[in-house]
Amino acid sequence: MTDRYAVIGNPISHSKSPLIHTLFAQQTGQNMSYEAIEAPPEGFAATVQRLRTEGYLGCNVTVPFKFEAFALCDQLSSRAREAKAVNTLIFRDGEILGTNTDGVGLLADIEKNLGFTLMWKDALLLGAGGAAAGVVWPLFNAGMGVVIANRTITKARFLAEEFTGSGTVYARRYEELAGQQFDLVINATSSGLSDELPPLPDGLFKPGALAYDMMYGRETPFMQFARKQGAAVVSDGLGMLVEQAAEAFYLWRNVRPDTGAVLGELRK
Ligand code: NDP
C-alpha cells in the first residue's frame, strides 16, 4: 500500500514540495505519495482532520497555517515550542505530533551546502513573521548573536523578548542599522514577492559576509543589493527548502535522502 503525505497551504500551487518529496522517495525506494492541498483560510483544521480520517501519515504546513498548526498539535517537539510555529505534522496512534524543520533546514544549507561557519558570528535577521520565528533559536544554538529588524517594530520587539535569556538578541528599526556590520544577513521577509527591498543602509556586510534570502526561484532585490554591497556569498532559499523537506522526510520515513542530488536537479 502507498503511504500518503501532503503539504497544506494557501496559496499552494507554486509549491516545489511535491517534486522534492517525489525525488526523495524515488531516490530511497520509498512507496509513498505526496500532494499539494489548498485549504481555505478558515479550513485548516478541517483539512487536517480529513487527511487523518483518510489514513494519511503526515503532512507539511506552509503559509499561512504554521501558527494554527502549532495550536492543533497534541504533542510538540522542543523546536516547535521554541518557534511557536509548526511546519511538519506526524499522525500517529490517534495523535497529532508537531515539529518545525525550518531552522534545521536553514542551518544545514548554510553550514553544509554553502560551507559557512556560524560560531561566534553576528546575524541580522530581517523580518519577524513565521519564518523568522523558526530560525532565531537555531541561530543561537549555532553560537550566533542575533539582531532582528522589521518594518513593524513592535513585532520585532515581541520576537526578541520571546528569546531574551536564551541568547544575545536585539530588536532594531531599519534606520537604526546604520553603522552596524554583520557576518550573516538573512532576509526572512516576503518583500521579494513584491520585488521590494527593505530600507537597508549601506555598509551592512562585514568582509566575508553571507547574504541569504529565504525566497527562491528568482533573483530578489535583496540579493541584488547584497551583490552591489560586496557580500562575499549571496544565496537564495532553495537549499533551505530542500533541507527542511529532508528533515521532515527523515522523521516520517526514518531514511535520510541525498539532498545534494535533489538540489542539483532543482537548480537545473
Ligand atoms: P509572514 O507573512 O509570516 O511574514 C512576512 C514578513 O515580511 C513580516 O516580517 C513583514 O513585515 C515582512 N515584509 C513583507 N513585505 C515587506 C516589505 N515590502 N518590506 C519589508 N518587510 C516586509 O511570512 P513568513 O515569515 O512565513 O515568510 C517570509 C518569507 O520566507 C517568504 O518569502 C517565504 O516564502 C520564505 N520562506 C522560505 C522558506 C524556505 O524553505 N526557503 C521557509 C519559510 C519561509 P511586517 O511585520 O512589517 O508586516
Short mmCIF file of C-alpha atoms and ligand atoms in Angstrom, two decimals:
data_model
loop_
_atom_site.label_atom_id
_atom_site.label_comp_id
_atom_site.label_asym_id
_atom_site.label_seq_id
_atom_site.Cartn_x
_atom_site.Cartn_y
_atom_site.Cartn_z
CA MET A 1 0.00 0.00 0.00
CA THR A 2 1.23 3.51 -0.82
CA ASP A 3 1.72 5.74 2.24
CA ARG A 4 0.23 9.19 1.75
CA TYR A 5 1.59 12.63 2.70
CA ALA A 6 0.78 16.19 1.64
CA VAL A 7 1.58 19.87 2.09
CA ILE A 8 -1.23 22.20 3.15
CA GLY A 9 -1.11 25.93 2.41
CA ASN A 10 -2.89 28.83 0.72
CA PRO A 11 -1.83 29.53 -1.98
CA ILE A 12 -0.08 26.24 -2.71
CA SER A 13 0.06 25.76 -6.49
CA HIS A 14 3.61 27.23 -6.62
CA SER A 15 4.94 24.71 -4.06
CA LYS A 16 8.01 22.69 -5.00
CA SER A 17 7.50 20.30 -2.05
CA PRO A 18 5.64 17.58 -4.05
CA LEU A 19 8.52 17.44 -6.55
CA ILE A 20 11.15 17.37 -3.80
CA HIS A 21 9.45 14.56 -1.84
CA THR A 22 8.82 12.58 -5.04
CA LEU A 23 12.54 12.80 -5.85
CA PHE A 24 13.43 11.77 -2.27
CA ALA A 25 11.04 8.79 -2.49
CA GLN A 26 12.46 7.64 -5.84
CA GLN A 27 16.00 8.01 -4.58
CA THR A 28 15.40 6.00 -1.38
CA GLY A 29 12.90 3.46 -2.78
CA GLN A 30 10.01 4.56 -0.52
CA ASN A 31 6.46 3.62 -1.53
CA MET A 32 4.72 6.94 -0.82
CA SER A 33 2.79 9.75 -2.46
CA TYR A 34 2.92 13.48 -1.66
CA GLU A 35 0.45 16.06 -2.94
CA ALA A 36 -0.24 19.79 -2.52
CA ILE A 37 -3.58 20.68 -0.91
CA GLU A 38 -5.00 24.20 -0.75
CA ALA A 39 -7.06 24.73 2.41
CA PRO A 40 -9.48 27.67 2.60
CA PRO A 41 -8.38 30.38 5.08
CA GLU A 42 -10.78 29.10 7.76
CA GLY A 43 -10.44 25.43 6.79
CA PHE A 44 -7.03 24.29 8.03
CA ALA A 45 -8.20 22.17 10.99
CA ALA A 46 -10.94 20.52 8.90
CA THR A 47 -8.40 19.68 6.18
CA VAL A 48 -6.04 18.07 8.70
CA GLN A 49 -8.95 16.09 10.12
CA ARG A 50 -9.92 14.87 6.65
CA LEU A 51 -6.36 13.68 5.96
CA ARG A 52 -6.27 11.78 9.26
CA THR A 53 -9.63 10.14 8.53
CA GLU A 54 -8.42 9.12 5.08
CA GLY A 55 -5.30 7.48 6.53
CA TYR A 56 -2.56 9.95 5.59
CA LEU A 57 0.54 9.51 7.80
CA GLY A 58 1.58 13.16 7.99
CA CYS A 59 1.83 16.49 6.23
CA ASN A 60 3.81 19.67 5.87
CA VAL A 61 2.25 23.04 6.67
CA THR A 62 3.11 26.31 4.98
CA VAL A 63 1.94 29.94 4.80
CA PRO A 64 -0.40 30.98 6.43
CA PHE A 65 -1.11 27.97 8.68
CA LYS A 66 2.10 27.39 10.69
CA PHE A 67 0.79 29.09 13.85
CA GLU A 68 -2.57 27.33 13.58
CA ALA A 69 -0.78 24.01 13.19
CA PHE A 70 1.12 24.74 16.40
CA ALA A 71 -2.17 25.18 18.25
CA LEU A 72 -3.64 21.97 16.82
CA CYS A 73 -0.94 19.53 17.98
CA ASP A 74 -1.33 17.02 20.82
CA GLN A 75 2.44 16.84 21.24
CA LEU A 76 5.17 19.33 20.27
CA SER A 77 8.93 18.94 19.81
CA SER A 78 11.22 21.42 21.58
CA ARG A 79 11.96 23.02 18.17
CA ALA A 80 8.25 23.65 17.66
CA ARG A 81 7.83 25.02 21.19
CA GLU A 82 10.71 27.47 20.69
CA ALA A 83 9.39 28.64 17.31
CA LYS A 84 5.70 28.58 18.37
CA ALA A 85 5.12 27.50 14.77
CA VAL A 86 4.86 24.05 13.17
CA ASN A 87 5.69 23.03 9.59
CA THR A 88 5.64 19.22 9.95
CA LEU A 89 2.86 17.03 11.33
CA ILE A 90 3.00 13.30 12.06
CA PHE A 91 -0.27 11.40 12.56
CA ARG A 92 0.47 8.55 14.95
CA ASP A 93 -1.60 6.47 17.41
CA GLY A 94 -4.57 8.84 17.17
CA GLU A 95 -2.43 11.91 17.99
CA ILE A 96 -1.01 14.83 16.04
CA LEU A 97 2.71 15.32 16.67
CA GLY A 98 4.20 18.63 15.53
CA THR A 99 7.70 19.87 14.87
CA ASN A 100 9.48 22.64 12.98
CA THR A 101 12.22 21.76 10.48
CA ASP A 102 12.76 25.28 9.03
CA GLY A 103 15.66 26.11 11.38
CA VAL A 104 17.41 22.79 10.80
CA GLY A 105 16.95 23.32 7.06
CA LEU A 106 18.43 26.82 7.11
CA LEU A 107 21.46 25.76 9.15
CA ALA A 108 22.08 22.66 7.01
CA ASP A 109 22.06 24.80 3.88
CA ILE A 110 24.33 27.48 5.33
CA GLU A 111 26.82 25.17 7.04
CA LYS A 112 26.82 22.05 4.85
CA ASN A 113 25.92 23.29 1.36
CA LEU A 114 27.44 26.79 1.49
CA GLY A 115 30.33 25.87 3.83
CA PHE A 116 29.80 28.92 6.05
CA THR A 117 30.79 28.69 9.76
CA LEU A 118 28.40 30.36 12.20
CA MET A 119 30.05 30.09 15.62
CA TRP A 120 30.89 33.47 17.27
CA LYS A 121 29.45 35.45 14.39
CA ASP A 122 26.76 38.12 14.21
CA ALA A 123 23.49 37.67 12.35
CA LEU A 124 21.00 40.25 11.15
CA LEU A 125 17.56 38.75 10.68
CA LEU A 126 15.19 40.81 8.51
CA GLY A 127 11.52 40.13 9.26
CA ALA A 128 9.56 38.96 12.28
CA GLY A 129 6.99 36.59 10.76
CA GLY A 130 6.71 32.81 10.92
CA ALA A 131 9.91 32.12 9.00
CA ALA A 132 11.97 34.45 11.22
CA ALA A 133 10.47 32.96 14.41
CA GLY A 134 11.53 29.49 13.28
CA VAL A 135 15.22 30.33 12.92
CA VAL A 136 16.09 32.52 15.95
CA TRP A 137 16.65 29.59 18.32
CA PRO A 138 18.71 27.54 15.82
CA LEU A 139 20.92 30.62 15.20
CA PHE A 140 21.51 30.94 18.97
CA ASN A 141 22.27 27.23 19.13
CA ALA A 142 24.85 27.66 16.39
CA GLY A 143 26.60 30.26 18.57
CA MET A 144 25.37 33.48 16.97
CA GLY A 145 24.18 36.79 18.35
CA VAL A 146 21.04 37.98 16.53
CA VAL A 147 19.66 41.43 15.67
CA ILE A 148 16.06 41.32 14.43
CA ALA A 149 14.91 44.20 12.20
CA ASN A 150 11.35 44.56 10.98
CA ARG A 151 9.14 47.12 9.27
CA THR A 152 6.64 46.81 12.13
CA ILE A 153 9.00 47.30 15.07
CA THR A 154 6.52 46.01 17.67
CA LYS A 155 6.66 42.55 16.07
CA ALA A 156 10.48 42.54 16.13
CA ARG A 157 10.42 43.58 19.80
CA PHE A 158 7.89 40.90 20.64
CA LEU A 159 10.02 38.24 18.94
CA ALA A 160 13.22 39.46 20.62
CA GLU A 161 11.52 39.42 24.04
CA GLU A 162 10.41 35.83 23.46
CA PHE A 163 14.06 34.83 23.18
CA THR A 164 15.64 37.15 25.76
CA GLY A 165 17.53 34.99 28.23
CA SER A 166 18.17 32.30 25.62
CA GLY A 167 20.87 34.27 23.79
CA THR A 168 22.05 37.72 22.69
CA VAL A 169 19.16 39.31 20.80
CA TYR A 170 18.13 42.88 19.98
CA ALA A 171 15.23 44.36 18.02
CA ARG A 172 16.01 47.32 15.73
CA ARG A 173 14.24 49.58 13.26
CA TYR A 174 15.78 49.57 9.79
CA GLU A 175 17.07 53.13 10.24
CA GLU A 176 18.85 52.08 13.45
CA LEU A 177 21.06 49.66 11.48
CA ALA A 178 23.24 52.45 10.02
CA GLY A 179 26.87 51.96 11.07
CA GLN A 180 26.41 48.30 12.09
CA GLN A 181 28.00 45.33 10.30
CA PHE A 182 27.15 41.63 10.22
CA ASP A 183 28.68 38.32 9.12
CA LEU A 184 25.32 36.91 8.07
CA VAL A 185 22.28 38.83 6.83
CA ILE A 186 19.13 36.72 6.36
CA ASN A 187 16.15 38.11 4.51
CA ALA A 188 13.18 36.39 6.16
CA THR A 189 10.71 38.99 4.90
CA SER A 190 8.36 38.35 2.00
CA SER A 191 9.49 41.65 0.38
CA GLY A 192 10.91 39.73 -2.61
CA LEU A 193 7.39 38.61 -3.54
CA SER A 194 6.57 42.21 -4.48
CA ASP A 195 10.10 42.91 -5.85
CA GLU A 196 10.79 45.27 -2.96
CA LEU A 197 13.82 45.80 -0.77
CA PRO A 198 13.57 46.58 2.97
CA PRO A 199 15.11 50.05 3.57
CA LEU A 200 18.63 48.84 4.39
CA PRO A 201 21.57 51.22 4.92
CA ASP A 202 24.87 50.86 3.01
CA GLY A 203 27.83 49.07 4.60
CA LEU A 204 25.95 46.24 6.39
CA PHE A 205 28.20 43.40 5.27
CA LYS A 206 31.44 42.50 7.06
CA PRO A 207 34.29 41.15 4.91
CA GLY A 208 33.46 37.52 4.04
CA ALA A 209 29.76 38.01 4.83
CA LEU A 210 26.96 35.74 3.62
CA ALA A 211 23.69 37.25 2.37
CA TYR A 212 20.84 34.75 2.46
CA ASP A 213 17.36 35.30 1.05
CA MET A 214 14.81 32.69 2.16
CA MET A 215 12.89 33.29 -1.06
CA TYR A 216 13.75 31.13 -4.02
CA GLY A 217 13.01 30.95 -7.71
CA ARG A 218 14.23 34.44 -8.61
CA GLU A 219 16.99 36.99 -8.02
CA THR A 220 15.40 39.28 -5.43
CA PRO A 221 16.16 42.99 -4.87
CA PHE A 222 17.82 41.91 -1.59
CA MET A 223 20.19 39.59 -3.45
CA GLN A 224 20.99 42.35 -5.98
CA PHE A 225 21.61 44.82 -3.13
CA ALA A 226 23.92 42.33 -1.36
CA ARG A 227 25.99 41.75 -4.51
CA LYS A 228 26.41 45.52 -5.04
CA GLN A 229 27.31 45.99 -1.36
CA GLY A 230 30.10 43.39 -1.58
CA ALA A 231 28.67 40.39 0.30
CA ALA A 232 31.15 37.52 -0.28
CA VAL A 233 28.42 34.91 -0.85
CA VAL A 234 24.81 35.52 -1.92
CA SER A 235 22.26 32.70 -1.78
CA ASP A 236 18.55 32.16 -2.32
CA GLY A 237 16.49 29.83 -0.08
CA LEU A 238 16.16 26.80 -2.35
CA GLY A 239 18.71 24.84 -0.32
CA MET A 240 16.79 25.60 2.88
CA LEU A 241 13.60 24.34 1.24
CA VAL A 242 15.25 21.06 0.25
CA GLU A 243 16.95 20.61 3.64
CA GLN A 244 13.80 21.29 5.71
CA ALA A 245 11.97 18.81 3.46
CA ALA A 246 14.70 16.21 4.03
CA GLU A 247 14.34 16.55 7.80
CA ALA A 248 10.55 16.02 7.54
CA PHE A 249 11.12 13.05 5.22
CA TYR A 250 13.52 11.54 7.76
CA LEU A 251 11.00 11.96 10.59
CA TRP A 252 8.28 10.25 8.53
CA ARG A 253 10.32 7.51 6.83
CA ASN A 254 13.42 7.08 9.05
CA VAL A 255 15.62 7.39 5.92
CA ARG A 256 17.90 10.33 5.07
CA PRO A 257 17.78 11.33 1.39
CA ASP A 258 20.77 12.73 -0.50
CA THR A 259 19.82 16.42 -0.57
CA GLY A 260 22.76 17.45 -2.78
CA ALA A 261 21.47 15.35 -5.68
CA VAL A 262 17.93 16.77 -5.38
CA LEU A 263 19.18 20.35 -5.04
CA GLY A 264 21.31 19.85 -8.16
CA GLU A 265 18.28 18.52 -10.02
CA LEU A 266 16.13 21.53 -9.00
CA ARG A 267 18.84 24.06 -9.87
CA LYS A 268 18.89 22.69 -13.43
P1 NDP B 1 4.98 36.20 7.16
O1 NDP B 1 3.83 36.67 6.35
O2 NDP B 1 4.76 35.49 8.44
O3 NDP B 1 5.96 37.45 7.48
C1 NDP B 1 6.31 38.37 6.48
C2 NDP B 1 7.41 39.29 6.97
O4 NDP B 1 7.88 40.07 5.86
C3 NDP B 1 6.97 40.30 8.04
O5 NDP B 1 8.04 40.50 8.94
C4 NDP B 1 6.70 41.58 7.22
O6 NDP B 1 6.87 42.77 7.94
C5 NDP B 1 7.79 41.47 6.19
N1 NDP B 1 7.53 42.21 4.94
C6 NDP B 1 6.60 41.92 4.00
N2 NDP B 1 6.70 42.77 2.96
C7 NDP B 1 7.72 43.63 3.26
C8 NDP B 1 8.30 44.74 2.58
N3 NDP B 1 7.87 45.13 1.37
N4 NDP B 1 9.33 45.38 3.17
C9 NDP B 1 9.79 44.99 4.38
N5 NDP B 1 9.27 43.94 5.08
C10 NDP B 1 8.24 43.27 4.52
O7 NDP B 1 5.83 35.27 6.13
P2 NDP B 1 6.86 34.12 6.52
O8 NDP B 1 7.69 34.59 7.65
O9 NDP B 1 6.16 32.82 6.65
O10 NDP B 1 7.74 34.01 5.16
C11 NDP B 1 8.68 35.02 4.81
C12 NDP B 1 9.43 34.59 3.55
O11 NDP B 1 10.25 33.45 3.80
C13 NDP B 1 8.50 34.20 2.39
O12 NDP B 1 9.03 34.78 1.21
C14 NDP B 1 8.60 32.68 2.33
O13 NDP B 1 8.42 32.19 1.02
C15 NDP B 1 10.05 32.46 2.80
N6 NDP B 1 10.25 31.13 3.40
C16 NDP B 1 11.14 30.28 2.80
C17 NDP B 1 11.39 29.04 3.32
C18 NDP B 1 12.39 28.13 2.65
O14 NDP B 1 12.42 26.93 2.96
N7 NDP B 1 13.21 28.66 1.77
C19 NDP B 1 10.71 28.54 4.54
C20 NDP B 1 9.80 29.51 5.12
C21 NDP B 1 9.59 30.75 4.54
P3 NDP B 1 5.65 43.40 8.81
O15 NDP B 1 5.65 42.64 10.12
O16 NDP B 1 6.02 44.82 8.96
O17 NDP B 1 4.39 43.19 8.01
#
